[in-house]
Coordinates of C-alpha atoms (C1' of nucleotides) in Angstrom, one line a residue:
Chain A
M1 CA 0.2 0.4 0.1
V2 CA 2.8 2.3 0.7
D3 CA 4.6 1.7 -2.5
A4 CA 1.5 2.4 -4.5
V5 CA 0.9 6.1 -2.9
R6 CA 4.3 6.9 -3.9
A7 CA 3.7 5.3 -6.8
W8 CA 0.6 8.0 -7.5
F9 CA 2.5 10.6 -6.0
R10 CA 5.5 10.2 -8.6
D11 CA 2.8 10.6 -11.3
E12 CA -0.2 12.7 -9.4
G13 CA 1.4 15.0 -7.0
R14 CA 2.0 18.7 -7.9
D15 CA 5.1 20.6 -8.4
L16 CA 5.5 23.5 -5.6
P17 CA 7.6 25.9 -5.4
W18 CA 9.6 25.0 -3.0
R19 CA 9.5 21.3 -3.3
G20 CA 12.9 20.2 -4.6
R21 CA 13.9 23.6 -6.4
S22 CA 14.4 25.7 -3.2
T23 CA 16.6 25.8 -0.1
P24 CA 15.8 24.3 3.0
W25 CA 14.6 27.9 4.5
G26 CA 12.4 28.0 1.3
V27 CA 11.3 24.3 2.9
L28 CA 10.9 26.2 6.8
V29 CA 8.9 29.1 5.7
S30 CA 6.8 27.0 3.4
E31 CA 5.6 25.0 6.5
V32 CA 5.5 27.6 8.5
M33 CA 2.8 29.6 6.3
L34 CA 1.1 26.0 5.9
Q35 CA 0.5 25.7 9.4
Q36 CA -3.8 26.1 8.6
T37 CA -3.6 28.2 5.8
P38 CA -4.5 26.8 2.1
V39 CA -1.4 25.5 -0.5
V40 CA -3.3 28.2 -3.2
R41 CA -3.1 31.6 0.0
V42 CA 0.4 30.3 0.7
E43 CA 2.5 30.4 -2.9
P44 CA 1.7 34.5 -3.6
V45 CA 3.0 34.9 -0.1
W46 CA 5.8 32.8 -0.3
H47 CA 7.3 33.2 -3.1
A48 CA 7.5 37.8 -2.6
W49 CA 9.6 36.6 1.0
M50 CA 11.6 34.8 -0.3
E51 CA 12.5 37.0 -3.1
R52 CA 12.4 39.7 -0.4
W53 CA 14.6 37.6 2.5
P54 CA 16.6 34.4 0.4
T55 CA 18.4 33.6 3.2
P56 CA 17.1 33.4 7.3
A57 CA 20.1 36.4 8.0
D58 CA 18.4 38.2 5.4
L59 CA 15.0 38.7 7.5
A60 CA 17.1 38.6 10.3
A61 CA 17.9 41.6 9.2
A62 CA 14.5 43.1 8.9
T63 CA 12.0 43.8 11.5
Q64 CA 9.3 42.2 13.4
A65 CA 6.7 44.8 12.0
D66 CA 8.7 44.2 8.4
A67 CA 7.7 40.4 8.5
V68 CA 4.1 41.0 10.1
R69 CA 3.2 43.4 7.0
A70 CA 4.9 41.2 3.9
W71 CA 2.9 38.8 6.3
G72 CA -0.5 40.4 4.8
R73 CA -3.3 38.4 5.5
L74 CA -2.3 34.6 5.9
G75 CA -4.0 34.6 9.0
Y76 CA -2.4 34.3 12.8
P77 CA 0.3 36.8 12.4
R78 CA 1.9 35.8 15.3
R79 CA 3.4 32.9 12.8
A80 CA 5.1 36.0 11.7
K81 CA 6.7 36.7 14.7
R82 CA 8.1 33.5 15.1
L83 CA 9.2 33.2 11.5
W84 CA 11.2 36.3 12.0
E85 CA 12.5 34.7 15.7
C86 CA 13.3 32.0 14.0
A87 CA 15.4 33.8 11.5
V88 CA 17.3 35.4 14.1
A89 CA 17.8 32.2 15.9
I90 CA 19.7 30.1 13.0
V91 CA 21.8 32.6 12.8
D92 CA 22.4 32.9 16.3
R93 CA 23.0 29.4 17.3
H94 CA 23.3 27.6 13.8
G95 CA 25.6 30.3 11.8
G96 CA 22.7 31.2 9.2
E97 CA 22.2 27.6 8.1
V98 CA 18.8 25.8 8.4
P99 CA 19.9 23.0 11.1
A100 CA 19.3 19.5 9.6
D101 CA 18.9 18.2 13.1
Q102 CA 14.9 17.0 14.2
E103 CA 16.4 18.6 17.9
A104 CA 17.4 21.8 17.0
L105 CA 14.8 22.1 14.6
R106 CA 12.3 21.0 17.0
A107 CA 13.6 24.2 19.6
L108 CA 13.7 26.7 17.3
P109 CA 10.6 29.2 17.7
G110 CA 7.0 28.4 15.3
V111 CA 8.9 25.1 14.8
G112 CA 6.5 21.7 16.4
D113 CA 6.7 18.3 16.0
Y114 CA 5.4 18.2 12.5
T115 CA 7.2 21.3 10.7
A116 CA 10.7 19.6 12.3
A117 CA 9.7 16.8 10.7
A118 CA 8.6 18.1 7.6
V119 CA 11.8 20.0 7.3
V120 CA 13.9 16.8 7.7
S121 CA 12.3 14.7 5.3
F122 CA 11.4 17.7 2.5
A123 CA 14.6 19.7 3.2
F124 CA 17.1 17.7 3.7
H125 CA 15.7 14.1 2.4
G126 CA 16.0 11.9 5.7
R127 CA 13.8 9.8 7.8
A128 CA 11.5 11.3 10.2
L129 CA 8.0 10.8 10.9
V130 CA 6.1 13.2 9.2
L131 CA 2.4 13.0 11.0
D132 CA 0.1 15.7 9.9
T133 CA -3.5 15.4 9.9
N134 CA -3.6 15.1 6.5
V135 CA -1.2 11.5 6.7
R136 CA -3.4 10.8 9.5
R137 CA -6.0 10.6 7.8
V138 CA -4.7 8.1 4.9
I139 CA -3.5 6.4 7.5
G140 CA -6.5 6.0 9.6
R141 CA -8.8 5.1 7.1
A142 CA -7.0 2.7 5.1
W143 CA -5.4 1.4 7.8
R144 CA -7.7 1.2 10.4
G145 CA -11.2 1.7 8.8
E146 CA -11.5 4.9 10.7
P147 CA -13.3 7.8 9.3
L148 CA -11.2 10.6 10.7
P149 CA -8.0 11.5 12.9
A150 CA -8.9 12.0 16.9
A151 CA -8.5 15.4 18.3
H152 CA -4.6 13.7 20.0
Q153 CA -2.5 11.8 18.4
T154 CA -1.7 8.9 20.5
V155 CA 1.7 6.7 21.1
G156 CA -0.2 4.2 19.5
E157 CA -1.0 5.8 16.7
R158 CA 2.4 7.8 16.3
A159 CA 3.8 3.6 16.5
H160 CA 1.6 2.2 13.9
A161 CA 2.7 5.5 11.6
A162 CA 6.4 5.1 12.4
S163 CA 5.8 1.2 11.4
L164 CA 4.8 2.0 8.0
M165 CA 7.6 4.3 6.9
P166 CA 9.8 3.2 4.7
E167 CA 13.9 1.3 5.9
D168 CA 16.0 3.6 3.8
D169 CA 15.9 7.8 4.2
A170 CA 14.5 8.4 0.0
G171 CA 11.8 5.8 0.7
A172 CA 10.6 7.5 4.1
A173 CA 10.8 11.3 3.1
E174 CA 8.7 9.8 -0.3
W175 CA 6.2 8.1 1.1
A176 CA 5.6 11.2 3.7
V177 CA 5.4 13.5 0.9
A178 CA 3.3 11.0 -1.1
S179 CA 0.9 10.5 1.5
M180 CA 0.2 14.5 3.1
E181 CA -0.4 14.9 -1.1
L182 CA -2.6 12.0 -1.1
G183 CA -4.7 14.0 1.9
A184 CA -4.5 17.0 0.7
L185 CA -6.0 16.3 -3.4
V186 CA -7.5 12.4 -2.9
C187 CA -8.4 11.4 0.5
T188 CA -9.7 14.4 1.9
A189 CA -11.3 15.9 5.0
R190 CA -16.0 16.0 3.8
V191 CA -16.1 14.2 0.3
A192 CA -13.2 11.8 -0.5
R193 CA -12.2 11.2 -3.8
C194 CA -12.3 7.4 -3.8
D195 CA -13.4 7.1 -7.4
A196 CA -9.6 8.2 -7.8
C197 CA -7.5 6.7 -5.7
P198 CA -4.3 3.9 -5.7
L199 CA -6.1 2.4 -2.6
A200 CA -8.9 2.3 -2.8
S201 CA -9.1 -1.6 -3.4
S202 CA -7.3 -2.6 0.0
C203 CA -8.7 1.1 1.4
A204 CA -10.4 -0.4 5.1
W205 CA -12.9 2.7 5.4
F206 CA -13.6 2.1 1.5
R207 CA -14.0 -1.4 2.2
A208 CA -16.4 -1.1 5.0
G209 CA -18.8 1.7 2.6
C210 CA -16.8 4.7 3.8
P211 CA -19.3 5.3 7.1
G212 CA -19.3 7.6 10.1
L213 CA -18.6 11.1 7.8
D214 CA -21.6 12.6 8.8
D215 CA -21.9 11.9 12.5
A216 CA -18.4 12.8 12.9
P217 CA -18.1 15.3 15.2
R218 CA -16.4 18.2 14.1
R219 CA -14.5 21.6 16.3
T220 CA -16.4 24.8 15.8
Q221 CA -14.5 27.8 15.4
P222 CA -16.9 30.8 16.2
W223 CA -15.7 33.4 14.3
H224 CA -18.6 37.1 14.2
G225 CA -18.2 39.3 16.8
T226 CA -15.3 37.2 18.8
D227 CA -12.2 38.3 19.9
R228 CA -10.4 36.9 17.3
Q229 CA -12.0 39.2 14.8
V230 CA -11.3 42.2 16.8
R231 CA -7.7 41.1 16.9
G232 CA -7.1 40.6 13.2
R233 CA -9.6 43.9 12.3
I234 CA -6.7 46.3 14.8
M235 CA -3.7 44.0 12.8
A236 CA -5.0 44.7 9.4
L237 CA -5.7 48.8 10.9
L238 CA -2.1 48.9 12.0
R239 CA -0.3 46.6 9.0
A240 CA -2.0 49.6 6.4
A241 CA -0.9 52.4 8.8
S242 CA 2.2 54.5 7.6
A243 CA 2.1 55.9 11.4
P244 CA 1.3 55.0 15.0
L245 CA -2.1 55.8 15.6
N246 CA -4.9 55.5 18.3
V247 CA -6.6 51.9 18.6
T248 CA -9.1 52.8 20.6
G249 CA -10.2 56.1 18.9
H250 CA -10.4 54.6 16.2
A251 CA -13.2 55.4 13.4
A252 CA -12.0 51.8 11.9
L253 CA -13.5 50.2 15.3
A254 CA -15.8 52.6 16.4
D255 CA -18.3 50.0 16.2
V256 CA -16.2 47.2 18.6
E257 CA -17.6 47.5 22.4
P258 CA -15.2 49.6 24.4
G259 CA -14.4 47.0 26.7
Q260 CA -14.0 44.4 24.0
L261 CA -11.3 46.7 22.0
D262 CA -9.3 47.2 25.4
R263 CA -9.1 43.6 25.6
C264 CA -7.6 42.2 22.4
L265 CA -5.4 45.6 22.1
D266 CA -3.9 44.4 25.7
G267 CA -3.9 41.0 23.8
L268 CA -2.2 42.2 21.0
L269 CA 0.7 44.6 23.0
A270 CA 1.0 40.9 25.5
D271 CA 1.8 38.6 22.5
G272 CA 3.8 41.3 21.7
L273 CA 2.3 41.5 18.7
V274 CA 1.4 45.3 18.9
T275 CA 3.5 48.3 20.3
R276 CA 2.2 51.1 22.3
D277 CA 4.1 54.5 23.1
E278 CA 3.3 54.9 26.8
A279 CA 3.5 58.8 26.1
T280 CA 1.1 59.5 23.2
G281 CA -0.8 56.6 23.8
R282 CA -0.4 55.6 19.8
C283 CA 0.4 52.0 18.1
A284 CA 2.3 50.4 15.2
L285 CA 3.6 47.0 14.5
Chain B
dC1 C1' -4.0 19.9 27.9
dA2 C1' -8.0 22.4 26.1
dA3 C1' -8.6 26.3 24.8
dG4 C1' -7.1 30.1 21.2
dC5 C1' -4.7 32.0 17.3
dG6 C1' -6.6 34.9 10.9
dT7 C1' -8.3 34.7 6.8
dG8 C1' -11.0 33.9 2.5
dG9 C1' -13.3 30.0 -0.2
dT10 C1' -16.1 26.7 -0.8
dT11 C1' -21.8 24.4 0.5
Chain C
dT1 C1' -26.0 32.1 4.6
dA2 C1' -24.0 30.7 8.5
dA3 C1' -20.9 27.1 9.5
dC4 C1' -17.3 24.7 8.0
dC5 C1' -12.9 23.8 6.0
dA6 C1' -7.1 24.2 5.5
dA7 C1' 0.5 21.2 6.3
dG8 C1' -0.5 23.4 13.9
dC9 C1' 2.2 25.7 17.9
dT10 C1' 2.5 27.1 22.1
dT11 C1' 0.4 28.4 27.1

DNA sequence: CAAGCGTGGTT
DNA sequence: TAACCAAGCTT
């Protein structure tokens, strides 16, 4: 089954710009941008970012505000802050070179288990357990007949995924990108395209009739009127501003309840995404 | 460790 | 249209 997925990927895998013809830094940037954000929205920002800051040292020499502004509307702007901090740490700790060691990667700001493994695998073609939501869904369905991954990984799930990894580095790296791609393009969360799947004949979930999709529990993401939305509006305002401004008195935020606006601005200040001049009360990135 | 964190396209 | 969804990380 693993080999069938790898063969499918050689024919059907997308030729994304950070695959094969980029640098470890380009791969790392793409992985951070792709955390919870779709490929189509990442691509143009990634190109502009890599043209402006082709190495970690280039980004480290810029300001955090520049990074957050260049992040634009990708969402979760704390990722931009952490990617900038990551560049600084790579210069400080690793002489400006993205480390190939998984533990060293994992210690960088904004790099968790998944991203560290992804960089080892995609950038350095090493053998690492790349277990994102796509891979978890593919393995869960095809090998165990489960419709959707559980909220949290278990030791047993990781052990099962590890047991499927090819022994050689190149094979493990190809399996990682192939299984992720299958989950992204074919074995999708809501409407699986089982007619186009190389595992259809062997998939435990397909053979069982694709059960349990409708009643599977999903996490709900409230949005309208939430702090998250207000934070986003504040950040959008400050990204567009050419000079520090008064956030709480701004006309563009006049519809926000004052208590919520204060709370959200305080949160952004605490997160280090916004700065405030205490003399004037004006804010900037 | 459950909760919080952006955004825009799709249904 | 409101809800759902998309390569997680941090506290």
